Short mmCIF file of C-alpha atoms (C1' of nucleotides) in Angstrom, two decimals:
data_model
loop_
_atom_site.label_atom_id
_atom_site.label_comp_id
_atom_site.label_asym_id
_atom_site.label_seq_id
_atom_site.Cartn_x
_atom_site.Cartn_y
_atom_site.Cartn_z
CA MET A 12 17.18 -12.42 -14.67
CA ALA A 13 14.42 -14.88 -13.99
CA GLU A 14 15.20 -14.48 -10.31
CA ILE A 15 14.92 -10.71 -10.48
CA ILE A 16 11.55 -10.94 -12.17
CA ARG A 17 10.31 -13.55 -9.72
CA GLY A 18 11.56 -11.50 -6.79
CA ARG A 19 9.79 -8.42 -8.04
CA LYS A 20 6.61 -10.37 -8.57
CA GLU A 21 6.69 -11.56 -4.97
CA GLN A 22 7.23 -8.01 -3.76
CA ILE A 23 4.15 -6.92 -5.69
CA ILE A 24 2.10 -9.79 -4.33
CA ASP A 25 3.16 -9.03 -0.76
CA ALA A 26 2.33 -5.36 -1.19
CA ALA A 27 -1.02 -6.34 -2.69
CA ALA A 28 -1.84 -8.64 0.23
CA LYS A 29 -1.14 -5.82 2.66
CA LEU A 30 -3.25 -3.35 0.66
CA PHE A 31 -6.12 -5.79 0.10
CA LYS A 32 -6.22 -6.64 3.79
CA GLU A 33 -6.42 -2.97 4.79
CA LYS A 34 -8.88 -1.69 2.20
CA GLY A 35 -10.51 -4.83 0.86
CA TYR A 36 -9.86 -6.38 -2.56
CA ASN A 37 -12.61 -4.60 -4.46
CA ALA A 38 -11.89 -1.23 -2.87
CA SER A 39 -8.21 -1.44 -3.84
CA SER A 40 -7.22 -0.27 -7.31
CA MET A 41 -4.18 -1.22 -9.31
CA ARG A 42 -3.20 2.44 -9.14
CA ASP A 43 -3.26 2.23 -5.31
CA LEU A 44 -1.06 -0.83 -5.51
CA ALA A 45 1.34 0.79 -7.99
CA GLN A 46 1.69 3.78 -5.69
CA THR A 47 2.82 1.64 -2.75
CA MET A 48 5.41 0.14 -5.10
CA GLY A 49 6.51 3.55 -6.39
CA MET A 50 5.66 2.80 -9.99
CA GLU A 51 2.96 3.38 -12.59
CA ALA A 52 -0.07 1.08 -12.70
CA SER A 53 0.72 -0.10 -16.20
CA SER A 54 4.16 -1.25 -15.09
CA LEU A 55 2.62 -3.81 -12.77
CA TYR A 56 1.55 -5.78 -15.83
CA SER A 57 5.12 -6.59 -16.71
CA HIS A 58 5.12 -8.85 -13.66
CA ILE A 59 1.55 -9.99 -13.19
CA LYS A 60 -1.20 -10.90 -15.63
CA SER A 61 -4.17 -9.36 -13.88
CA LYS A 62 -5.51 -8.12 -10.57
CA GLU A 63 -7.31 -11.40 -10.00
CA GLU A 64 -4.17 -13.42 -10.68
CA ILE A 65 -2.69 -11.81 -7.55
CA LEU A 66 -5.70 -12.76 -5.41
CA GLU A 67 -5.73 -16.25 -6.88
CA SER A 68 -2.10 -17.00 -6.20
CA ILE A 69 -2.41 -15.81 -2.61
CA CYS A 70 -5.65 -17.69 -1.89
CA PHE A 71 -4.47 -20.98 -3.35
CA GLY A 72 -1.00 -20.62 -1.88
CA MET A 73 -2.45 -20.20 1.59
CA ALA A 74 -4.96 -23.00 1.10
CA ASP A 75 -2.00 -25.26 0.40
CA LYS A 76 -0.23 -24.12 3.58
CA PHE A 77 -3.27 -24.68 5.80
CA LEU A 78 -4.14 -28.03 4.25
CA THR A 79 -0.61 -29.37 4.44
CA ALA A 80 -0.41 -28.41 8.10
CA ILE A 81 -3.62 -30.10 9.17
CA LYS A 82 -3.02 -33.22 7.10
CA GLU A 83 0.29 -33.67 8.88
CA VAL A 84 -1.49 -33.43 12.20
CA ASN A 85 -4.11 -35.97 11.20
CA ASP A 86 -1.52 -38.41 9.87
CA ILE A 87 0.32 -38.64 13.16
CA TYR A 88 -1.57 -40.72 15.70
CA PHE A 89 -1.83 -38.44 18.70
CA ASN A 90 -5.07 -38.59 20.62
CA ALA A 91 -7.86 -36.24 19.60
CA GLU A 92 -7.16 -33.54 22.16
CA GLU A 93 -3.52 -33.40 21.14
CA LYS A 94 -4.57 -33.32 17.50
CA LEU A 95 -6.93 -30.43 18.06
CA ARG A 96 -4.35 -28.51 20.06
CA MET A 97 -1.78 -29.11 17.32
CA ALA A 98 -4.19 -28.10 14.57
CA ILE A 99 -5.02 -24.86 16.40
CA ARG A 100 -1.36 -24.21 17.07
CA ASN A 101 -0.48 -24.65 13.39
CA HIS A 102 -3.39 -22.49 12.32
CA VAL A 103 -2.37 -19.67 14.67
CA GLN A 104 1.23 -20.09 13.56
CA ILE A 105 0.33 -19.62 9.89
CA ILE A 106 -1.93 -16.64 10.57
CA THR A 107 0.57 -14.83 12.75
CA SER A 108 3.50 -15.38 10.41
CA HIS A 109 1.51 -14.44 7.27
CA PRO A 110 -1.26 -12.12 8.50
CA ASP A 111 -1.78 -10.32 5.18
CA HIS A 112 -1.88 -13.43 3.04
CA SER A 113 -4.09 -15.13 5.61
CA ALA A 114 -6.67 -12.36 5.30
CA MET A 115 -7.10 -13.33 1.64
CA PHE A 116 -7.70 -16.97 2.61
CA ILE A 117 -10.14 -16.02 5.37
CA LYS A 118 -12.22 -13.29 3.74
CA GLU A 119 -11.01 -11.69 0.53
CA TRP A 120 -11.46 -14.89 -1.53
CA ARG A 121 -14.97 -13.59 -2.19
CA GLY A 122 -13.40 -11.41 -4.86
CA LEU A 123 -12.55 -14.50 -6.97
CA THR A 124 -14.72 -15.22 -10.01
CA GLU A 125 -15.74 -18.56 -11.45
CA PRO A 126 -14.32 -21.10 -12.04
CA LYS A 127 -11.58 -20.29 -9.52
CA LEU A 128 -14.15 -19.38 -6.90
CA SER A 129 -15.61 -22.90 -6.83
CA LYS A 130 -12.16 -24.47 -6.83
CA PHE A 131 -11.21 -22.40 -3.83
CA LYS A 132 -14.39 -23.20 -1.92
CA GLU A 133 -13.59 -26.89 -2.36
CA LEU A 134 -10.24 -26.40 -0.65
CA ARG A 135 -11.82 -24.46 2.20
CA ASP A 136 -14.38 -27.21 2.69
CA LYS A 137 -11.59 -29.75 2.72
CA TYR A 138 -9.84 -27.86 5.48
CA GLU A 139 -13.06 -27.64 7.46
CA HIS A 140 -13.56 -31.36 6.98
CA GLU A 141 -10.14 -32.18 8.42
CA PHE A 142 -11.03 -30.25 11.57
CA ARG A 143 -14.30 -32.08 11.79
CA VAL A 144 -12.57 -35.45 11.61
CA ILE A 145 -10.59 -34.51 14.71
CA LEU A 146 -13.78 -33.76 16.65
CA GLU A 147 -15.27 -37.06 15.54
CA ASP A 148 -12.13 -38.87 16.68
CA GLY A 149 -12.49 -37.12 20.02
CA GLU A 150 -16.00 -38.33 20.47
CA ASN A 151 -15.08 -41.91 19.58
CA GLU A 152 -12.26 -41.75 22.11
CA ASP A 153 -14.79 -40.46 24.65
CA VAL A 154 -12.61 -37.39 25.26
CA PHE A 155 -14.97 -34.77 23.86
CA ASP A 156 -18.62 -34.26 24.63
CA ARG A 157 -21.10 -35.56 22.11
CA VAL A 158 -21.68 -32.24 20.33
CA ASP A 159 -23.01 -31.23 16.95
CA LYS A 160 -19.81 -31.62 14.95
CA LYS A 161 -20.59 -29.25 12.13
CA PHE A 162 -21.65 -26.65 14.63
CA ALA A 163 -18.55 -27.12 16.79
CA THR A 164 -16.24 -27.02 13.77
CA LEU A 165 -17.64 -23.73 12.54
CA THR A 166 -17.49 -22.23 16.01
CA ILE A 167 -13.88 -23.25 16.51
CA LEU A 168 -12.82 -22.02 13.08
CA SER A 169 -14.55 -18.69 13.63
CA ALA A 170 -12.60 -18.23 16.84
CA VAL A 171 -9.23 -19.12 15.33
CA ASN A 172 -9.84 -16.98 12.25
CA TRP A 173 -10.85 -13.93 14.27
CA ILE A 174 -7.27 -13.72 15.46
CA ASN A 175 -6.40 -12.21 12.12
CA GLU A 176 -8.54 -9.16 12.94
CA TRP A 177 -6.74 -8.15 16.08
CA TYR A 178 -3.29 -9.78 16.02
CA HIS A 179 -0.28 -7.50 15.68
CA SER A 180 3.23 -8.81 15.96
CA ASP A 181 4.05 -6.19 18.59
CA GLY A 182 1.24 -7.40 20.85
CA ALA A 183 1.67 -8.85 24.32
CA MET A 184 1.05 -12.50 23.41
CA THR A 185 3.26 -14.80 21.36
CA PRO A 186 1.58 -17.00 18.76
CA ASP A 187 2.04 -20.06 21.00
CA GLU A 188 0.48 -18.25 23.94
CA ILE A 189 -2.49 -17.33 21.77
CA ALA A 190 -2.83 -20.92 20.60
CA LYS A 191 -2.63 -22.20 24.18
CA LYS A 192 -5.29 -19.80 25.47
CA LEU A 193 -7.57 -20.54 22.55
CA SER A 194 -7.18 -24.29 22.96
CA ASP A 195 -7.84 -24.11 26.70
CA PHE A 196 -10.93 -22.03 26.05
CA ILE A 197 -12.24 -24.43 23.42
CA MET A 198 -11.50 -27.49 25.53
CA GLY A 199 -12.71 -26.17 28.81
CA GLY A 200 -15.15 -23.35 28.21
CA LEU A 201 -15.70 -20.46 30.54
CA CYS A 202 -17.17 -22.05 33.68
CA LYS A 203 -15.37 -23.40 36.70
CA LYS A 204 -15.31 -27.18 36.86
CA PHE A 205 -13.15 -30.15 37.67
CA VAL A 206 -12.11 -32.23 34.75
CA THR A 207 -12.40 -35.96 35.41
CA ASP A 208 -10.86 -37.11 32.16
CA PRO A 209 -8.09 -39.65 32.91
CA ASN A 210 -5.62 -37.57 30.92
CA TYR A 211 -6.30 -34.49 33.00
CA LYS A 212 -3.37 -33.08 34.96
CA PRO A 213 -4.09 -30.13 37.28
CA MET B 28 -47.63 10.54 0.46
CA ALA B 29 -44.79 10.70 2.95
CA GLU B 30 -45.63 7.14 3.90
CA ILE B 31 -45.38 5.95 0.32
CA ILE B 32 -41.97 7.55 -0.10
CA ARG B 33 -40.75 6.18 3.23
CA GLY B 34 -42.04 2.74 2.37
CA ARG B 35 -40.24 2.78 -0.95
CA LYS B 36 -37.05 3.93 0.72
CA GLU B 37 -37.22 1.00 3.10
CA GLN B 38 -37.74 -1.39 0.21
CA ILE B 39 -34.61 -0.01 -1.45
CA ILE B 40 -32.61 -0.28 1.75
CA ASP B 41 -33.73 -3.88 2.30
CA ALA B 42 -32.84 -4.80 -1.28
CA ALA B 43 -29.48 -3.08 -0.83
CA ALA B 44 -28.74 -5.01 2.37
CA LYS B 45 -29.45 -8.27 0.58
CA LEU B 46 -27.29 -7.32 -2.40
CA PHE B 47 -24.43 -5.97 -0.27
CA LYS B 48 -24.41 -9.12 1.84
CA GLU B 49 -24.20 -11.35 -1.24
CA LYS B 50 -21.66 -9.42 -3.33
CA GLY B 51 -20.05 -7.08 -0.81
CA TYR B 52 -20.66 -3.33 -0.60
CA ASN B 53 -17.85 -2.24 -2.89
CA ALA B 54 -18.56 -4.88 -5.49
CA SER B 55 -22.22 -3.87 -5.72
CA SER B 56 -23.13 -1.02 -8.06
CA MET B 57 -26.15 1.24 -7.92
CA ARG B 58 -27.11 -0.24 -11.29
CA ASP B 59 -27.13 -3.72 -9.74
CA LEU B 60 -29.35 -2.42 -6.98
CA ALA B 61 -31.68 -0.66 -9.41
CA GLN B 62 -32.06 -3.86 -11.39
CA THR B 63 -33.26 -5.83 -8.38
CA MET B 64 -35.82 -3.07 -7.83
CA GLY B 65 -36.88 -3.06 -11.49
CA MET B 66 -35.94 0.56 -12.06
CA GLU B 67 -33.19 2.76 -13.50
CA ALA B 68 -30.18 3.63 -11.34
CA SER B 69 -30.93 7.33 -11.49
CA SER B 70 -34.41 6.75 -10.08
CA LEU B 71 -32.93 5.48 -6.83
CA TYR B 72 -31.80 8.99 -6.06
CA SER B 73 -35.39 10.18 -5.68
CA HIS B 74 -35.44 8.12 -2.49
CA ILE B 75 -31.90 8.06 -1.19
CA LYS B 76 -29.11 10.62 -1.17
CA SER B 77 -26.16 8.39 -1.94
CA LYS B 78 -24.87 4.83 -1.88
CA GLU B 79 -23.11 5.45 1.39
CA GLU B 80 -26.26 6.83 2.99
CA ILE B 81 -27.77 3.37 2.59
CA LEU B 82 -24.83 1.68 4.27
CA GLU B 83 -24.80 4.29 7.02
CA SER B 84 -28.45 3.96 7.91
CA ILE B 85 -28.20 0.17 8.07
CA CYS B 86 -25.00 0.12 10.13
CA PHE B 87 -26.18 2.68 12.65
CA GLY B 88 -29.67 1.21 12.80
CA MET B 89 -28.29 -2.21 13.67
CA ALA B 90 -25.78 -0.77 16.15
CA ASP B 91 -28.76 0.72 17.94
CA LYS B 92 -30.58 -2.62 18.00
CA PHE B 93 -27.59 -4.55 19.36
CA LEU B 94 -26.73 -1.91 21.96
CA THR B 95 -30.28 -1.56 23.20
CA ALA B 96 -30.55 -5.31 23.61
CA ILE B 97 -27.37 -5.76 25.64
CA LYS B 98 -27.96 -2.70 27.80
CA GLU B 99 -31.31 -4.15 28.80
CA VAL B 100 -29.59 -7.38 29.79
CA ASN B 101 -26.97 -5.57 31.85
CA ASP B 102 -29.55 -3.41 33.61
CA ILE B 103 -31.47 -6.38 34.96
CA TYR B 104 -29.67 -8.03 37.85
CA PHE B 105 -29.43 -11.63 36.79
CA ASN B 106 -26.23 -13.43 37.66
CA ALA B 107 -23.38 -13.37 35.16
CA GLU B 108 -24.10 -16.71 33.54
CA GLU B 109 -27.73 -15.76 32.98
CA LYS B 110 -26.61 -12.39 31.63
CA LEU B 111 -24.22 -13.98 29.17
CA ARG B 112 -26.82 -16.49 28.03
CA MET B 113 -29.36 -13.71 27.57
CA ALA B 114 -26.88 -11.53 25.69
CA ILE B 115 -26.04 -14.39 23.33
CA ARG B 116 -29.71 -15.21 22.89
CA ASN B 117 -30.53 -11.61 21.98
CA HIS B 118 -27.58 -11.41 19.63
CA VAL B 119 -28.60 -14.58 17.82
CA GLN B 120 -32.19 -13.37 17.74
CA ILE B 121 -31.21 -10.11 16.01
CA ILE B 122 -28.93 -11.84 13.51
CA THR B 123 -31.44 -14.49 12.55
CA SER B 124 -34.34 -12.07 12.17
CA HIS B 125 -32.28 -9.50 10.21
CA PRO B 126 -29.51 -11.49 8.53
CA ASP B 127 -28.90 -9.05 5.68
CA HIS B 128 -28.80 -5.93 7.83
CA SER B 129 -26.66 -7.78 10.38
CA ALA B 130 -24.05 -8.50 7.73
CA MET B 131 -23.56 -4.74 7.33
CA PHE B 132 -23.02 -4.37 11.08
CA ILE B 133 -20.63 -7.30 11.22
CA LYS B 134 -18.47 -6.79 8.14
CA GLU B 135 -19.61 -4.34 5.48
CA TRP B 136 -19.18 -1.29 7.74
CA ARG B 137 -15.64 -1.17 6.36
CA GLY B 138 -17.12 0.59 3.34
CA LEU B 139 -17.97 3.65 5.46
CA THR B 140 -15.77 6.73 5.08
CA GLU B 141 -14.74 9.24 7.72
CA PRO B 142 -16.19 10.71 9.86
CA LYS B 143 -18.97 8.11 9.95
CA LEU B 144 -16.42 5.30 10.09
CA SER B 145 -15.01 6.47 13.41
CA LYS B 146 -18.48 7.07 14.83
CA PHE B 147 -19.45 3.54 13.94
CA LYS B 148 -16.32 2.02 15.42
CA GLU B 149 -17.15 3.74 18.70
CA LEU B 150 -20.51 2.02 18.80
CA ARG B 151 -18.98 -1.37 18.01
CA ASP B 152 -16.46 -0.86 20.81
CA LYS B 153 -19.29 0.05 23.17
CA TYR B 154 -21.06 -3.20 22.34
CA GLU B 155 -17.87 -5.16 22.88
CA HIS B 156 -17.41 -3.39 26.21
CA GLU B 157 -20.87 -4.40 27.42
CA PHE B 158 -20.01 -8.04 26.76
CA ARG B 159 -16.76 -7.64 28.59
CA VAL B 160 -18.53 -6.25 31.65
CA ILE B 161 -20.54 -9.46 31.84
CA LEU B 162 -17.39 -11.56 31.89
CA GLU B 163 -15.91 -9.36 34.62
CA ASP B 164 -19.08 -9.74 36.66
CA GLY B 165 -18.79 -13.49 36.23
CA GLU B 166 -15.29 -13.54 37.56
CA ASN B 167 -16.23 -11.42 40.57
CA GLU B 168 -19.10 -13.78 41.28
CA ASP B 169 -16.62 -16.67 41.02
CA VAL B 170 -18.77 -18.29 38.33
CA PHE B 171 -16.36 -17.94 35.44
CA ASP B 172 -12.72 -18.88 35.30
CA ARG B 173 -10.19 -16.11 35.64
CA VAL B 174 -9.55 -15.64 31.92
CA ASP B 175 -8.14 -12.87 29.79
CA LYS B 176 -11.32 -10.83 29.38
CA LYS B 177 -10.45 -9.05 26.17
CA PHE B 178 -9.41 -12.34 24.66
CA ALA B 179 -12.56 -14.14 25.81
CA THR B 180 -14.79 -11.31 24.61
CA LEU B 181 -13.34 -11.36 21.12
CA THR B 182 -13.54 -15.13 20.95
CA ILE B 183 -17.17 -15.19 22.02
CA LEU B 184 -18.14 -12.40 19.63
CA SER B 185 -16.38 -14.13 16.75
CA ALA B 186 -18.41 -17.27 17.42
CA VAL B 187 -21.75 -15.50 17.64
CA ASN B 188 -21.05 -13.39 14.56
CA TRP B 189 -20.03 -16.36 12.46
CA ILE B 190 -23.64 -17.51 12.61
CA ASN B 191 -24.43 -14.92 10.00
CA GLU B 192 -22.26 -16.79 7.49
CA TRP B 193 -24.14 -20.07 7.62
CA TYR B 194 -27.58 -19.37 9.06
CA HIS B 195 -30.56 -19.84 6.75
CA SER B 196 -34.10 -19.58 8.01
CA ASP B 197 -34.94 -22.97 6.51
CA GLY B 198 -32.18 -24.69 8.49
CA ALA B 199 -32.69 -27.41 11.07
CA MET B 200 -32.10 -25.28 14.16
CA THR B 201 -34.29 -22.52 15.52
CA PRO B 202 -32.58 -19.31 16.70
CA ASP B 203 -33.14 -20.31 20.33
CA GLU B 204 -31.60 -23.72 19.73
CA ILE B 205 -28.59 -22.07 18.14
CA ALA B 206 -28.28 -19.69 21.09
CA LYS B 207 -28.54 -22.58 23.56
CA LYS B 208 -25.87 -24.67 21.82
CA LEU B 209 -23.56 -21.72 21.52
CA SER B 210 -24.01 -20.76 25.17
CA ASP B 211 -23.40 -24.31 26.33
CA PHE B 212 -20.27 -24.50 24.23
CA ILE B 213 -18.96 -21.20 25.55
CA MET B 214 -19.76 -22.07 29.16
CA GLY B 215 -18.58 -25.63 29.10
CA GLY B 216 -16.08 -26.10 26.30
CA LEU B 217 -15.57 -29.31 24.45
CA CYS B 218 -14.18 -31.69 27.08
CA LYS B 219 -16.04 -34.00 29.39
CA LYS B 220 -16.16 -32.79 32.97
CA PHE B 221 -18.32 -32.49 36.04
CA VAL B 222 -19.36 -29.02 36.95
CA THR B 223 -19.05 -28.31 40.65
CA ASP B 224 -20.45 -24.83 40.54
CA PRO B 225 -23.20 -24.49 43.20
CA ASN B 226 -25.63 -23.23 40.55
CA TYR B 227 -25.07 -26.30 38.41
CA LYS B 228 -28.08 -28.52 37.80
CA PRO B 229 -27.50 -31.72 35.84
"C1'" DC C 23 9.73 0.49 -16.34
"C1'" DC C 24 7.25 4.73 -18.78
"C1'" DT C 25 3.88 7.58 -21.76
"C1'" DA C 26 -0.22 7.54 -23.90
"C1'" DC C 27 -4.35 5.78 -24.28
"C1'" DC C 28 -8.68 2.41 -24.60
"C1'" DG C 29 -13.57 1.00 -23.68
"C1'" DA C 30 -16.30 0.04 -19.71
"C1'" DT C 31 -18.31 1.26 -15.70
"C1'" DC C 32 -18.73 3.92 -11.65
"C1'" DG C 33 -21.74 7.30 -8.46
"C1'" DG C 34 -24.44 10.91 -9.32
"C1'" DT C 35 -27.12 15.23 -11.63
"C1'" DA C 36 -30.35 17.96 -14.75
"C1'" DG C 37 -34.57 18.34 -16.34
"C1'" DG C 38 -38.79 16.73 -17.13
"C1'" DC D 9 -39.98 7.37 -12.23
"C1'" DC D 10 -37.40 8.12 -17.04
"C1'" DT D 11 -33.93 9.85 -20.71
"C1'" DA D 12 -29.80 11.79 -21.37
"C1'" DC D 13 -25.69 12.72 -19.77
"C1'" DC D 14 -21.38 14.15 -16.65
"C1'" DG D 15 -16.51 13.72 -14.91
"C1'" DA D 16 -13.87 10.34 -12.59
"C1'" DT D 17 -11.92 6.13 -12.24
"C1'" DC D 18 -11.51 1.39 -13.31
"C1'" DG D 19 -8.54 -2.84 -15.28
"C1'" DG D 20 -5.77 -3.35 -18.90
"C1'" DT D 21 -2.99 -2.76 -23.71
"C1'" DA D 22 0.33 -0.83 -27.31
"C1'" DG D 23 4.56 0.50 -28.15
"C1'" DG D 24 8.76 1.80 -26.83
#
DNA sequence: CCTACCGATCGGTAGG
DNA sequence: CCTACCGATCGGTAGG
């Protein structure tokens, strides 16, 4: 019984994530959501407390996924380049396996109201901070250029998040191929050059 | 008389852009907008036809600005690296001088309905295409690496658009400094290396 | 899970 | 630019 209810709740949340990603959270009504589930809007409330509860559970659930992934990377003592490549790989992995839920974490969280909004922003900032630590490690190891870390972090995150706008599971690239290309681009940039880093292998 | 009405209309549109950027288009009501203007919601309709007309005029106005800027760059025969740096500089310039209106072009256009939605998407694709042409030029000139052009275009555009999320005119960097840093990052990536391109000057 | 319904708010109009 | 108001739709509840 409890399992049936929980299962149904997850179905509703998944359907909501898909709808909210397509139309936006504010533009989606509970009646829209009910229709995709083949039920009346009022029936949704047997399983969920409110519209915002859905958004909340998705946003915080994904924040947990992203944070757990990057903390694992930072705990293991690879060098900075490996760390960054791993962090990007994990990020792409999460986005491509949960594209609808990821859209809530990346952009639809704006629909949250206080005090949940502030709580969520804290988690996002934490994730950003973990990325930044990797870049700082890289500079200390003399592997990365001495760049503006905040600037570089935001630029990298914007690139990895943009994937969610164009990725479709039937596309030509696998998640790992996407992660590889993105990492190469971030490491090496666009211009031709020879890398003289000791770790470089042609 | 006509000037007074037009001036008032522009004030409303500017206030709307600011409001829509902060709260999102769908989450903003005409009553919210009226309040920021110190008038009743119904009075807005003496100056504008509908809520969507506001969004439309901003989105298409900005599309025109961005397209004009990049077409100018592509018409002048600089080399590809110069073209890309110029295109990024213009893009940053437009965003930083019209941050509210730019937000409509970058994300709030989703609030448009057909047939305007499709028309707008065409213009966005055109802008993307112009960027892509620059990357193709760069490869032909043997200045850029042979990269997936669609992939690189989207990555670059995501980075330049993300500026709109964190840029404030009282920040530490000028628009040209932002453009320079971004261009350097895109050209050179994060890793240490020596550039052997003939055009390279240390 | 449904029918029936609530108060609030939405974009927008009429008429001055 | 305002008052007065419209039909539609919103998130959500009561009761079964």
